[in-house]
Amino acid sequence: IDTLLAAWETLGGKVPLKISGTGPLRPMVETAAAKDPSIEYLGFAPDQALDGLIGNARALIFTSGTYEAQPMVILQSYAKGTPVIAGRFGSMADLVEDGVTGWHFSPGDPADLARVASAAFAPTLDLTPFRERARDKYLREFTAGPNHDRMIEIYENTIKRRENEQESR
């Protein structure tokens, strides 16, 4: 959150930001929102309200600095057809396709996040293709059918490899 708030300090109120959630960094967010009218702190949002926020957002900004295999909030964003701005590291480097389903910024770099957010929130940018590709990625990769097919493929490959190992003994 510190990278996000530092980036917004440099944007001079040009890009609106809504932050939802609670936790130990809440006072930092509240202070930033009190100083910058472009930042709106929403506090805790129940799932249904969060779905609406994500679905109506121009983009979801994922600034986590930890290695996460498959962050649910990114999948929720794609399910709603909302592009994602995420740090270019770990699984986010693959999960978010830069210029396709969202944009990358250098992790921990507020200036780069500000640059990317400013471009993503440019009023002349047509988000329709980003939204379509995000939703398509969700349908192709993260729904039950494709996941079931992939799991069966993994099992079949594992069985074949095991059979080949046994035959070669």
PDB file of C-alpha atoms in Angstrom:
ATOM      1  CA  ILE A   1       0.000   0.000   0.000  1.00  0.00           C
ATOM      2  CA  ASP A   2       2.944   2.302   0.594  1.00  0.00           C
ATOM      3  CA  THR A   3       3.963   2.044  -3.081  1.00  0.00           C
ATOM      4  CA  LEU A   4       0.394   2.808  -4.150  1.00  0.00           C
ATOM      5  CA  LEU A   5       0.049   5.844  -1.894  1.00  0.00           C
ATOM      6  CA  ALA A   6       3.474   7.181  -2.867  1.00  0.00           C
ATOM      7  CA  ALA A   7       2.527   6.863  -6.538  1.00  0.00           C
ATOM      8  CA  TRP A   8      -0.695   8.794  -5.945  1.00  0.00           C
ATOM      9  CA  GLU A   9       1.228  11.618  -4.243  1.00  0.00           C
ATOM     10  CA  THR A  10       2.968  12.263  -7.561  1.00  0.00           C
ATOM     11  CA  LEU A  11      -0.230  12.190  -9.653  1.00  0.00           C
ATOM     12  CA  GLY A  12      -1.508  15.451  -8.235  1.00  0.00           C
ATOM     13  CA  GLY A  13      -5.155  14.409  -7.965  1.00  0.00           C
ATOM     14  CA  LYS A  14      -5.440  13.565 -11.672  1.00  0.00           C
ATOM     15  CA  VAL A  15      -6.379   9.902 -11.217  1.00  0.00           C
ATOM     16  CA  PRO A  16      -9.175   8.733  -8.884  1.00  0.00           C
ATOM     17  CA  LEU A  17      -8.373   5.911  -6.481  1.00  0.00           C
ATOM     18  CA  LYS A  18     -10.733   3.851  -4.343  1.00  0.00           C
ATOM     19  CA  ILE A  19      -9.207   1.672  -1.633  1.00  0.00           C
ATOM     20  CA  SER A  20     -11.189  -1.025   0.111  1.00  0.00           C
ATOM     21  CA  GLY A  21     -10.093  -3.207   2.992  1.00  0.00           C
ATOM     22  CA  THR A  22      -8.937  -3.038   6.563  1.00  0.00           C
ATOM     23  CA  GLY A  23      -5.814  -3.927   8.438  1.00  0.00           C
ATOM     24  CA  PRO A  24      -2.832  -2.483  10.247  1.00  0.00           C
ATOM     25  CA  LEU A  25      -2.081   0.028   7.460  1.00  0.00           C
ATOM     26  CA  ARG A  26      -5.552   1.555   7.652  1.00  0.00           C
ATOM     27  CA  PRO A  27      -4.338   4.747   9.419  1.00  0.00           C
ATOM     28  CA  MET A  28      -1.839   5.321   6.594  1.00  0.00           C
ATOM     29  CA  VAL A  29      -4.638   5.040   4.027  1.00  0.00           C
ATOM     30  CA  GLU A  30      -6.972   7.280   6.018  1.00  0.00           C
ATOM     31  CA  THR A  31      -4.282   9.946   6.311  1.00  0.00           C
ATOM     32  CA  ALA A  32      -3.567   9.824   2.577  1.00  0.00           C
ATOM     33  CA  ALA A  33      -7.287  10.026   1.754  1.00  0.00           C
ATOM     34  CA  ALA A  34      -7.699  13.016   4.075  1.00  0.00           C
ATOM     35  CA  LYS A  35      -4.879  14.851   2.270  1.00  0.00           C
ATOM     36  CA  ASP A  36      -5.721  13.868  -1.312  1.00  0.00           C
ATOM     37  CA  PRO A  37      -9.303  14.259  -2.551  1.00  0.00           C
ATOM     38  CA  SER A  38      -8.607  11.850  -5.438  1.00  0.00           C
ATOM     39  CA  ILE A  39      -8.209   9.015  -2.883  1.00  0.00           C
ATOM     40  CA  GLU A  40     -11.372   7.547  -1.414  1.00  0.00           C
ATOM     41  CA  TYR A  41     -11.026   5.107   1.454  1.00  0.00           C
ATOM     42  CA  LEU A  42     -14.034   2.784   1.567  1.00  0.00           C
ATOM     43  CA  GLY A  43     -13.105   0.551   4.488  1.00  0.00           C
ATOM     44  CA  PHE A  44     -14.355  -3.013   4.541  1.00  0.00           C
ATOM     45  CA  ALA A  45     -16.612  -4.000   1.648  1.00  0.00           C
ATOM     46  CA  PRO A  46     -18.703  -7.196   1.760  1.00  0.00           C
ATOM     47  CA  ASP A  47     -18.274  -9.578  -1.170  1.00  0.00           C
ATOM     48  CA  GLN A  48     -21.255  -8.320  -3.167  1.00  0.00           C
ATOM     49  CA  ALA A  49     -20.165  -4.681  -2.819  1.00  0.00           C
ATOM     50  CA  LEU A  50     -16.580  -5.636  -3.668  1.00  0.00           C
ATOM     51  CA  ASP A  51     -17.778  -7.405  -6.835  1.00  0.00           C
ATOM     52  CA  GLY A  52     -19.522  -4.198  -7.853  1.00  0.00           C
ATOM     53  CA  LEU A  53     -16.467  -2.072  -7.113  1.00  0.00           C
ATOM     54  CA  ILE A  54     -14.226  -4.367  -9.142  1.00  0.00           C
ATOM     55  CA  GLY A  55     -16.677  -4.640 -12.012  1.00  0.00           C
ATOM     56  CA  ASN A  56     -17.130  -0.871 -12.266  1.00  0.00           C
ATOM     57  CA  ALA A  57     -13.442  -0.033 -11.868  1.00  0.00           C
ATOM     58  CA  ARG A  58     -11.378   1.216 -14.777  1.00  0.00           C
ATOM     59  CA  ALA A  59      -8.620  -1.091 -13.514  1.00  0.00           C
ATOM     60  CA  LEU A  60      -7.703  -3.041 -10.412  1.00  0.00           C
ATOM     61  CA  ILE A  61      -4.316  -2.151  -8.986  1.00  0.00           C
ATOM     62  CA  PHE A  62      -2.526  -5.086  -7.379  1.00  0.00           C
ATOM     63  CA  THR A  63       0.514  -3.824  -5.499  1.00  0.00           C
ATOM     64  CA  SER A  64       1.269  -6.808  -3.287  1.00  0.00           C
ATOM     65  CA  GLY A  65       4.990  -7.227  -2.792  1.00  0.00           C
ATOM     66  CA  THR A  66       4.753 -10.873  -1.806  1.00  0.00           C
ATOM     67  CA  TYR A  67       4.971 -13.901  -4.042  1.00  0.00           C
ATOM     68  CA  GLU A  68       1.461 -15.217  -4.526  1.00  0.00           C
ATOM     69  CA  ALA A  69       0.710 -18.154  -6.795  1.00  0.00           C
ATOM     70  CA  GLN A  70      -2.678 -17.041  -8.092  1.00  0.00           C
ATOM     71  CA  PRO A  71      -4.211 -14.065  -6.298  1.00  0.00           C
ATOM     72  CA  MET A  72      -7.995 -14.420  -6.137  1.00  0.00           C
ATOM     73  CA  VAL A  73      -8.567 -10.681  -6.520  1.00  0.00           C
ATOM     74  CA  ILE A  74      -6.936 -10.805  -9.966  1.00  0.00           C
ATOM     75  CA  LEU A  75      -9.209 -13.685 -10.973  1.00  0.00           C
ATOM     76  CA  GLN A  76     -12.209 -11.764  -9.609  1.00  0.00           C
ATOM     77  CA  SER A  77     -11.120  -8.788 -11.668  1.00  0.00           C
ATOM     78  CA  TYR A  78     -10.846 -10.850 -14.851  1.00  0.00           C
ATOM     79  CA  ALA A  79     -14.244 -12.452 -14.139  1.00  0.00           C
ATOM     80  CA  LYS A  80     -15.710  -8.948 -14.189  1.00  0.00           C
ATOM     81  CA  GLY A  81     -13.756  -7.973 -17.303  1.00  0.00           C
ATOM     82  CA  THR A  82     -11.631  -5.480 -15.405  1.00  0.00           C
ATOM     83  CA  PRO A  83      -7.980  -5.116 -16.447  1.00  0.00           C
ATOM     84  CA  VAL A  84      -5.258  -5.320 -13.801  1.00  0.00           C
ATOM     85  CA  ILE A  85      -2.202  -3.204 -13.039  1.00  0.00           C
ATOM     86  CA  ALA A  86       0.335  -5.400 -11.227  1.00  0.00           C
ATOM     87  CA  GLY A  87       4.003  -5.563 -10.374  1.00  0.00           C
ATOM     88  CA  ARG A  88       6.133  -7.435 -12.916  1.00  0.00           C
ATOM     89  CA  PHE A  89       7.347 -10.291 -10.696  1.00  0.00           C
ATOM     90  CA  GLY A  90       6.430 -13.805  -9.652  1.00  0.00           C
ATOM     91  CA  SER A  91       3.185 -15.176 -11.045  1.00  0.00           C
ATOM     92  CA  MET A  92       1.844 -11.670 -11.746  1.00  0.00           C
ATOM     93  CA  ALA A  93       4.359 -11.354 -14.594  1.00  0.00           C
ATOM     94  CA  ASP A  94       2.518 -14.208 -16.344  1.00  0.00           C
ATOM     95  CA  LEU A  95      -0.984 -13.795 -14.953  1.00  0.00           C
ATOM     96  CA  VAL A  96      -1.275 -10.186 -16.137  1.00  0.00           C
ATOM     97  CA  GLU A  97      -0.382  -9.848 -19.807  1.00  0.00           C
ATOM     98  CA  ASP A  98       1.159  -6.410 -20.230  1.00  0.00           C
ATOM     99  CA  GLY A  99      -0.791  -4.398 -22.787  1.00  0.00           C
ATOM    100  CA  VAL A 100      -3.318  -7.230 -23.198  1.00  0.00           C
ATOM    101  CA  THR A 101      -5.218  -7.916 -19.953  1.00  0.00           C
ATOM    102  CA  GLY A 102      -3.631  -5.056 -18.034  1.00  0.00           C
ATOM    103  CA  TRP A 103      -0.271  -3.456 -17.395  1.00  0.00           C
ATOM    104  CA  HIS A 104       2.934  -4.092 -15.468  1.00  0.00           C
ATOM    105  CA  PHE A 105       4.929  -1.726 -13.312  1.00  0.00           C
ATOM    106  CA  SER A 106       8.284  -2.235 -11.621  1.00  0.00           C
ATOM    107  CA  PRO A 107       7.549  -3.652  -8.147  1.00  0.00           C
ATOM    108  CA  GLY A 108       8.108  -1.201  -5.321  1.00  0.00           C
ATOM    109  CA  ASP A 109       8.602   1.709  -7.744  1.00  0.00           C
ATOM    110  CA  PRO A 110       6.005   4.447  -7.098  1.00  0.00           C
ATOM    111  CA  ALA A 111       7.182   6.526 -10.076  1.00  0.00           C
ATOM    112  CA  ASP A 112       6.674   3.618 -12.468  1.00  0.00           C
ATOM    113  CA  LEU A 113       3.276   2.792 -10.943  1.00  0.00           C
ATOM    114  CA  ALA A 114       2.265   6.454 -11.354  1.00  0.00           C
ATOM    115  CA  ARG A 115       3.385   6.363 -14.991  1.00  0.00           C
ATOM    116  CA  VAL A 116       1.407   3.183 -15.717  1.00  0.00           C
ATOM    117  CA  ALA A 117      -1.697   4.340 -13.813  1.00  0.00           C
ATOM    118  CA  SER A 118      -1.655   7.681 -15.602  1.00  0.00           C
ATOM    119  CA  ALA A 119      -1.546   5.927 -18.989  1.00  0.00           C
ATOM    120  CA  ALA A 120      -4.226   3.378 -18.002  1.00  0.00           C
ATOM    121  CA  PHE A 121      -6.532   6.126 -16.764  1.00  0.00           C
ATOM    122  CA  ALA A 122      -6.017   8.390 -19.781  1.00  0.00           C
ATOM    123  CA  PRO A 123      -9.472   9.501 -20.928  1.00  0.00           C
ATOM    124  CA  THR A 124      -8.604   8.750 -24.562  1.00  0.00           C
ATOM    125  CA  LEU A 125      -7.729   5.102 -23.863  1.00  0.00           C
ATOM    126  CA  ASP A 126     -10.447   2.721 -25.038  1.00  0.00           C
ATOM    127  CA  LEU A 127     -10.662   0.027 -22.379  1.00  0.00           C
ATOM    128  CA  THR A 128     -13.076  -2.169 -24.343  1.00  0.00           C
ATOM    129  CA  PRO A 129     -10.373  -4.479 -25.783  1.00  0.00           C
ATOM    130  CA  PHE A 130      -8.688  -4.804 -22.374  1.00  0.00           C
ATOM    131  CA  ARG A 131     -12.004  -5.664 -20.741  1.00  0.00           C
ATOM    132  CA  GLU A 132     -12.840  -8.226 -23.430  1.00  0.00           C
ATOM    133  CA  ARG A 133      -9.430  -9.890 -23.204  1.00  0.00           C
ATOM    134  CA  ALA A 134      -9.519  -9.982 -19.385  1.00  0.00           C
ATOM    135  CA  ARG A 135     -12.940 -11.632 -19.432  1.00  0.00           C
ATOM    136  CA  ASP A 136     -11.867 -14.030 -22.188  1.00  0.00           C
ATOM    137  CA  LYS A 137      -8.769 -15.032 -20.198  1.00  0.00           C
ATOM    138  CA  TYR A 138     -10.981 -15.780 -17.216  1.00  0.00           C
ATOM    139  CA  LEU A 139     -13.337 -17.938 -19.285  1.00  0.00           C
ATOM    140  CA  ARG A 140     -10.491 -19.771 -21.073  1.00  0.00           C
ATOM    141  CA  GLU A 141      -8.257 -20.420 -18.082  1.00  0.00           C
ATOM    142  CA  PHE A 142     -10.069 -20.122 -14.768  1.00  0.00           C
ATOM    143  CA  THR A 143     -13.548 -21.596 -15.081  1.00  0.00           C
ATOM    144  CA  ALA A 144     -14.496 -25.165 -14.156  1.00  0.00           C
ATOM    145  CA  GLY A 145     -14.409 -26.664 -17.670  1.00  0.00           C
ATOM    146  CA  PRO A 146     -10.884 -25.633 -18.681  1.00  0.00           C
ATOM    147  CA  ASN A 147      -9.556 -26.466 -15.204  1.00  0.00           C
ATOM    148  CA  HIS A 148     -11.132 -29.918 -15.324  1.00  0.00           C
ATOM    149  CA  ASP A 149      -9.671 -30.550 -18.794  1.00  0.00           C
ATOM    150  CA  ARG A 150      -6.209 -29.434 -17.637  1.00  0.00           C
ATOM    151  CA  MET A 151      -6.395 -31.631 -14.525  1.00  0.00           C
ATOM    152  CA  ILE A 152      -7.340 -34.686 -16.621  1.00  0.00           C
ATOM    153  CA  GLU A 153      -4.457 -33.923 -18.990  1.00  0.00           C
ATOM    154  CA  ILE A 154      -2.032 -33.776 -16.036  1.00  0.00           C
ATOM    155  CA  TYR A 155      -3.314 -37.092 -14.666  1.00  0.00           C
ATOM    156  CA  GLU A 156      -3.071 -38.756 -18.086  1.00  0.00           C
ATOM    157  CA  ASN A 157       0.490 -37.489 -18.608  1.00  0.00           C
ATOM    158  CA  THR A 158       1.472 -38.656 -15.125  1.00  0.00           C
ATOM    159  CA  ILE A 159       0.044 -42.133 -15.757  1.00  0.00           C
ATOM    160  CA  LYS A 160       1.839 -42.374 -19.131  1.00  0.00           C
ATOM    161  CA  ARG A 161       5.131 -41.249 -17.595  1.00  0.00           C
ATOM    162  CA  ARG A 162       4.741 -43.786 -14.791  1.00  0.00           C
ATOM    163  CA  GLU A 163       3.976 -46.571 -17.309  1.00  0.00           C
ATOM    164  CA  ASN A 164       7.028 -45.602 -19.402  1.00  0.00           C
ATOM    165  CA  GLU A 165       9.237 -45.664 -16.303  1.00  0.00           C
ATOM    166  CA  GLN A 166       7.966 -49.108 -15.363  1.00  0.00           C
ATOM    167  CA  GLU A 167       8.506 -50.444 -18.899  1.00  0.00           C
ATOM    168  CA  SER A 168      12.092 -49.179 -18.958  1.00  0.00           C
ATOM    169  CA  ARG A 169      12.982 -51.017 -15.750  1.00  0.00           C
TER     170      ARG A 169
END
